[in-house]
C-alpha positions as a LaTeX table, in Angstrom:
\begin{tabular}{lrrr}
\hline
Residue & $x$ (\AA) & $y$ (\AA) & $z$ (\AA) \\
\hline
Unk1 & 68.02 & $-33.24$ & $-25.28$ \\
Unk2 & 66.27 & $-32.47$ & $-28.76$ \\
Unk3 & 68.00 & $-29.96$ & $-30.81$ \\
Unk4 & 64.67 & $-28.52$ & $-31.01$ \\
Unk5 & 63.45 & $-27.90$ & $-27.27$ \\
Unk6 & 65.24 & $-24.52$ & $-27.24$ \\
Unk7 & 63.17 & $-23.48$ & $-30.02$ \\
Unk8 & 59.76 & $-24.90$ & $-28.47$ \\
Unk9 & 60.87 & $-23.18$ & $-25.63$ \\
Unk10 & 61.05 & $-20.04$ & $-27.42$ \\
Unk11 & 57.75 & $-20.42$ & $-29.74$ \\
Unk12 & 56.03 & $-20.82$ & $-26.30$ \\
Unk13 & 57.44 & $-17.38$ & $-24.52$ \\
Unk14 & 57.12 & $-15.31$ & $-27.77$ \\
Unk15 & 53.19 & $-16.71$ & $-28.17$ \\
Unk16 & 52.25 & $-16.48$ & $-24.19$ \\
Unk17 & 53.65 & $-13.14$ & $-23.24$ \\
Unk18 & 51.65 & $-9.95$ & $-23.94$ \\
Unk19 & 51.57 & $-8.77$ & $-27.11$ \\
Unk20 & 49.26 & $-6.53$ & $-29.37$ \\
Unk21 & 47.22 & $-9.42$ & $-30.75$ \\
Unk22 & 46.75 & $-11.03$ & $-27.68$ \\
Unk23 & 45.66 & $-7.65$ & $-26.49$ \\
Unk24 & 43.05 & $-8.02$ & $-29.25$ \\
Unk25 & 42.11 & $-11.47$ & $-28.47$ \\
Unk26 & 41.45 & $-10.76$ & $-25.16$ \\
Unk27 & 39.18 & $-7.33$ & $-25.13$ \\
Unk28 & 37.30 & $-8.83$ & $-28.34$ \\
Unk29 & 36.14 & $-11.99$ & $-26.19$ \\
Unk30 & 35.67 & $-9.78$ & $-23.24$ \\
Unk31 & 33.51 & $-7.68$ & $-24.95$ \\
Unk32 & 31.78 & $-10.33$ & $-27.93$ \\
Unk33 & 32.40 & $-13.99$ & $-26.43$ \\
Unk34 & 34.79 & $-16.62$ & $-26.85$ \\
Unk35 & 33.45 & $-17.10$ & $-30.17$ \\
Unk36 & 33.49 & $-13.86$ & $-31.51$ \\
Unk37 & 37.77 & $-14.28$ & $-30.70$ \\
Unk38 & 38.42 & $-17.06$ & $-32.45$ \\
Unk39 & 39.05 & $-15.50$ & $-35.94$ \\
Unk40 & 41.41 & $-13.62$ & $-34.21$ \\
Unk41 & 43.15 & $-16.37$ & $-32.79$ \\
Unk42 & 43.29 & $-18.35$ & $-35.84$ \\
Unk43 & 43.92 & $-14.95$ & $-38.07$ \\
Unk44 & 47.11 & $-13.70$ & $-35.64$ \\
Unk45 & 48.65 & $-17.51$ & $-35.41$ \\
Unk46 & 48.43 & $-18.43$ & $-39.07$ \\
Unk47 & 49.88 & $-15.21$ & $-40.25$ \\
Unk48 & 52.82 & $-16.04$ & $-37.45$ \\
Unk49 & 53.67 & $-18.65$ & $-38.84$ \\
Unk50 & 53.19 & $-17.62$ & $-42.24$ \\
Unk51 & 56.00 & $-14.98$ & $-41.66$ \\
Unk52 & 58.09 & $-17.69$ & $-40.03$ \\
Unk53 & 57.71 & $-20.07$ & $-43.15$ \\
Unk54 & 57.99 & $-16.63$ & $-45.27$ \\
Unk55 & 61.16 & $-15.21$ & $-43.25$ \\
Unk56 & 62.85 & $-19.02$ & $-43.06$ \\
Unk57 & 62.33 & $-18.99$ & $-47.38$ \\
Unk58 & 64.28 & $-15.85$ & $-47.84$ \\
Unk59 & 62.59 & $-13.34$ & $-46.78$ \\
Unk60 & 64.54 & $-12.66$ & $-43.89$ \\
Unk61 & 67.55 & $-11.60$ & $-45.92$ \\
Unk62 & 65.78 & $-9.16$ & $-48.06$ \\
Unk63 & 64.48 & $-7.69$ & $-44.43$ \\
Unk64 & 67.81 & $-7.18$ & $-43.32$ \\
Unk65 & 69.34 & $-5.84$ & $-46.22$ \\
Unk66 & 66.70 & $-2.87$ & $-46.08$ \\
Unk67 & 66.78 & $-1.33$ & $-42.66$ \\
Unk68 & 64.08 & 1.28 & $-44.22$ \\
Unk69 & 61.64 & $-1.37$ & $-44.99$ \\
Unk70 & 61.69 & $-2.50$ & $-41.18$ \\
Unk71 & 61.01 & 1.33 & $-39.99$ \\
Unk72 & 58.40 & 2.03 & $-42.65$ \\
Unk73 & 56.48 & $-1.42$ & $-41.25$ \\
Unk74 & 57.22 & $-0.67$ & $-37.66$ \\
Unk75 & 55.64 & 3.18 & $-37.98$ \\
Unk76 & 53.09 & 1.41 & $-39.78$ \\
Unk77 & 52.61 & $-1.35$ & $-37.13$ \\
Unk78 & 52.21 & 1.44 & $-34.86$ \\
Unk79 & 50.03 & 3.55 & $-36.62$ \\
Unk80 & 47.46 & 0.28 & $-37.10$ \\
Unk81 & 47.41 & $-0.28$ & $-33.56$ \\
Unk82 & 46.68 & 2.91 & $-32.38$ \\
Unk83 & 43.88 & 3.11 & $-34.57$ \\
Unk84 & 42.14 & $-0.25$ & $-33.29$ \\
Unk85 & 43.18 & 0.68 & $-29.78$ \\
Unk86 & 41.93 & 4.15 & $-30.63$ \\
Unk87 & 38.25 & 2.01 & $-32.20$ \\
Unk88 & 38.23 & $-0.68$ & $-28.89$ \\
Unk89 & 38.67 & 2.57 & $-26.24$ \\
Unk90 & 35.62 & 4.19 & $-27.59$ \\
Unk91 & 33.48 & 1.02 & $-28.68$ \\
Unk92 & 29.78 & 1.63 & $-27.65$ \\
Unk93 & 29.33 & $-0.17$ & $-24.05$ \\
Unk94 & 26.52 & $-2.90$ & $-24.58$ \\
Unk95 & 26.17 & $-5.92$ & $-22.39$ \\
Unk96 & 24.12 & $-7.97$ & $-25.02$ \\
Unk97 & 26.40 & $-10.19$ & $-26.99$ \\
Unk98 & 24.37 & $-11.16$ & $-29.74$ \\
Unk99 & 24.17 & $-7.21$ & $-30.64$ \\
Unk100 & 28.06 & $-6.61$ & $-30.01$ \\
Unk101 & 29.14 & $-9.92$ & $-32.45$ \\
Unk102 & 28.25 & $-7.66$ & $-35.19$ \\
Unk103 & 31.51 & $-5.53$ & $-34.78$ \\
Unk104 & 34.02 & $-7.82$ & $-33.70$ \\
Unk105 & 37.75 & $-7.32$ & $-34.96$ \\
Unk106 & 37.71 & $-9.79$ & $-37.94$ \\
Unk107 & 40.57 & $-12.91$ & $-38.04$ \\
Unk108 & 41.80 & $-10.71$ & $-41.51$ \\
Unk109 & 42.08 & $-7.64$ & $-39.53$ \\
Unk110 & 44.59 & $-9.74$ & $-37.20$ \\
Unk111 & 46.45 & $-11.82$ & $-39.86$ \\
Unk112 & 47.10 & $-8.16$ & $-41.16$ \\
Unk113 & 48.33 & $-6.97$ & $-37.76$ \\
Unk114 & 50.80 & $-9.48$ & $-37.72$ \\
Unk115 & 52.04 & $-8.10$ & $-41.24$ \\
Unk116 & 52.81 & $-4.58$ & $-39.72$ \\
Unk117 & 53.57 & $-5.31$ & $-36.27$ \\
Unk118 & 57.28 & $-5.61$ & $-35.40$ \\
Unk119 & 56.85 & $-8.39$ & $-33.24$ \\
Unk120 & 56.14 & $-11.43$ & $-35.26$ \\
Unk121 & 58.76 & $-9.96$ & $-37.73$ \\
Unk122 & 61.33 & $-10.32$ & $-34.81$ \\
Unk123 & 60.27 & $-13.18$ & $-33.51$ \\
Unk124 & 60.44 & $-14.77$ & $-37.42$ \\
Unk125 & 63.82 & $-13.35$ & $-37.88$ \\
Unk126 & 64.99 & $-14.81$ & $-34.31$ \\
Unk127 & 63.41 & $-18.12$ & $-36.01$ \\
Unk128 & 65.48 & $-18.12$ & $-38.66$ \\
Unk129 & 68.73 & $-16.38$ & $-37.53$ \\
Unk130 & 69.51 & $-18.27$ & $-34.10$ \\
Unk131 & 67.03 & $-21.76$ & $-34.61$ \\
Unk132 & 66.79 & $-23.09$ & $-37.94$ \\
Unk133 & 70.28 & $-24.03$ & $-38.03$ \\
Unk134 & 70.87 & $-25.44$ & $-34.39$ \\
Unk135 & 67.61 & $-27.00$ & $-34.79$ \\
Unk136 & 68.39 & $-28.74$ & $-38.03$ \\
Unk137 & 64.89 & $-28.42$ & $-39.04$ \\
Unk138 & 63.46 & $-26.65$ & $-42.42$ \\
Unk139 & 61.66 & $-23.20$ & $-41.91$ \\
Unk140 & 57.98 & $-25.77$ & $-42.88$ \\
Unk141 & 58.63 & $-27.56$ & $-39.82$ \\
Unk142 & 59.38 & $-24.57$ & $-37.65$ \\
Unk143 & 56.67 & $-22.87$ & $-38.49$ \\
Unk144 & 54.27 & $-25.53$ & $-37.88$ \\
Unk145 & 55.30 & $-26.14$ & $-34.96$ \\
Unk146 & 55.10 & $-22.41$ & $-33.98$ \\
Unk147 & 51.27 & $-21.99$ & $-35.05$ \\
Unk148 & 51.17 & $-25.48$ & $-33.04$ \\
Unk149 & 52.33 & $-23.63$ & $-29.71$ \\
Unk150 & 50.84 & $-19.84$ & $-30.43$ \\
Unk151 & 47.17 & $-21.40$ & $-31.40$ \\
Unk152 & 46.57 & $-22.86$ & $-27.31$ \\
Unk153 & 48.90 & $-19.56$ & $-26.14$ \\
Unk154 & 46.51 & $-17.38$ & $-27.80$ \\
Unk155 & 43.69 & $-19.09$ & $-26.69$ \\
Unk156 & 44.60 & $-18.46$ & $-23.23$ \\
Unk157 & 44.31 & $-14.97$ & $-23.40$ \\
Unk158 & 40.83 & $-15.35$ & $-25.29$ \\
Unk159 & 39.94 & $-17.35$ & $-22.18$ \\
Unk160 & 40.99 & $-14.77$ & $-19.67$ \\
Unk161 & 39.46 & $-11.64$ & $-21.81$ \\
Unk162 & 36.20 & $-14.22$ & $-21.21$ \\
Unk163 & 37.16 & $-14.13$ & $-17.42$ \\
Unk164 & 37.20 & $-10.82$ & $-17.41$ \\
Unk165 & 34.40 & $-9.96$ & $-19.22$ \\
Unk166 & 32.29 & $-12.11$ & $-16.61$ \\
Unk167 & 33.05 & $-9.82$ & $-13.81$ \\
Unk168 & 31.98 & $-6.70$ & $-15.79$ \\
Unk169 & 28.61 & $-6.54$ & $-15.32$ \\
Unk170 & 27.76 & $-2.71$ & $-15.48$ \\
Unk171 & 28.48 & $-0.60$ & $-18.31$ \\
Unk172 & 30.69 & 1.62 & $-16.48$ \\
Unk173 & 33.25 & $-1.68$ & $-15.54$ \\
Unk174 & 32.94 & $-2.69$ & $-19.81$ \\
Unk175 & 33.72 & 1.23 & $-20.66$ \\
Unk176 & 37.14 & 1.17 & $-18.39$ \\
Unk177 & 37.99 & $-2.49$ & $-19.30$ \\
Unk178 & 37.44 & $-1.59$ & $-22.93$ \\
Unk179 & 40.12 & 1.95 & $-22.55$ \\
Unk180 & 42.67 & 0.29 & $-20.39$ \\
Unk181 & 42.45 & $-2.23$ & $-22.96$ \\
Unk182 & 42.88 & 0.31 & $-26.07$ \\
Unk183 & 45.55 & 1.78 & $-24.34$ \\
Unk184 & 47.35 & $-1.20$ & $-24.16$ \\
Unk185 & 47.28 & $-2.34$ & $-27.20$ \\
Unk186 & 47.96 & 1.35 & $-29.12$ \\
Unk187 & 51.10 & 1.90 & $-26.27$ \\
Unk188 & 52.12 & $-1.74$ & $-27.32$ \\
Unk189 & 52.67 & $-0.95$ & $-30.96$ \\
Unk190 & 55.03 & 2.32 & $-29.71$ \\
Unk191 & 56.79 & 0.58 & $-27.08$ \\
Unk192 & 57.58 & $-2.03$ & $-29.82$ \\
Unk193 & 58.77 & 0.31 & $-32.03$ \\
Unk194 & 60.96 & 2.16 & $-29.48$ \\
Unk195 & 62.58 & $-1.30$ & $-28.28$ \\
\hline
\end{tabular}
């Protein structure tokens, strides 16, 4: 067995299972189109594995020692999401794709979400602490691998917000897809927060 398998193994459950920007890959290509998600995709992975890479350098350490710096970014975290779940509930239903594009969630606006949420920072820390020694591999290799395993994870959930946005055909079904998923994503930054 590889030394590294547990940490593929691990890359792969932190990317596929919900999370807020998955959330937000998934309502922006149910609402805009696959293509209007991929900034997002690309946006959210990158900066995962940029905190990875950042985290595996150092900055883990300087995390830990400051307990307050991990509550200011988690209120923060939780602050941002509520405000683009707040912005996706009450998006203006319109069933014409080419008019919605304009207002997609940017790949920046994502990158930055993984900055403030308190998921990627645990997942980079989990990296770090419990992998990159058993693993035997430097904090480069681990986070390539990592945007190597979130990039087709995240993807997935672009693919089923495309699903989903297929059987929506009346503005009343886009309207309730588009609040259950706001909720979602603002209650995921709290529950986060609270875990």
């Amino acid at each position: 067995m590889t030394p590294l398998l547990p940490f593929l193994l691990f890359a792969f459950v932190a990317s596929i299972t919900p999370g807020p920007t998955n959330l937000l890959a998934m309502s922006n290509s149910a609402r805009f189109g696959w293509r209007a998600s991929l900034p997002i995709v690309w946006g959210g992975c990158l900066a995962s594995a940029a905190l990875v890479l950042a985290v595996g350098l150092g900055l883990g350490s300087t995390l830990l020692a400051s307990p307050e710096l991990a509550h200011v970014l988690g209120y923060a975290g939780a602050l941002w999401l509520s405000y683009l779940g707040w912005q996706i509930a009450r998006a203006p239903v319109t069933l014409d794709a080419n008019l919605a594009a304009e207002r997609a969630v940017s790949g920046w606006t994502a990158a930055f979400l993984q900055l403030i949420n308190p998921k990627p920072w645990t997942v980079a820390l989990a990296v770090v602490s419990v992998f990159m020694a058993s693993a035997g591999a430097p904090a480069w290799i681990l986070a390539l691998l990592f945007l190597l395993i979130a990039v087709p994870c995240m993807l997935l959930w672009a693919w089923l917000g495309l699903q989903a946005g297929r059987w929506l055909h009346s503005p009343r079904g886009l309207r309730r897809f588009n609040q259950l998923m706001g909720v979602l994503l603002a209650g995921s930054g709290w529950l986060g927060l609270l875990a």
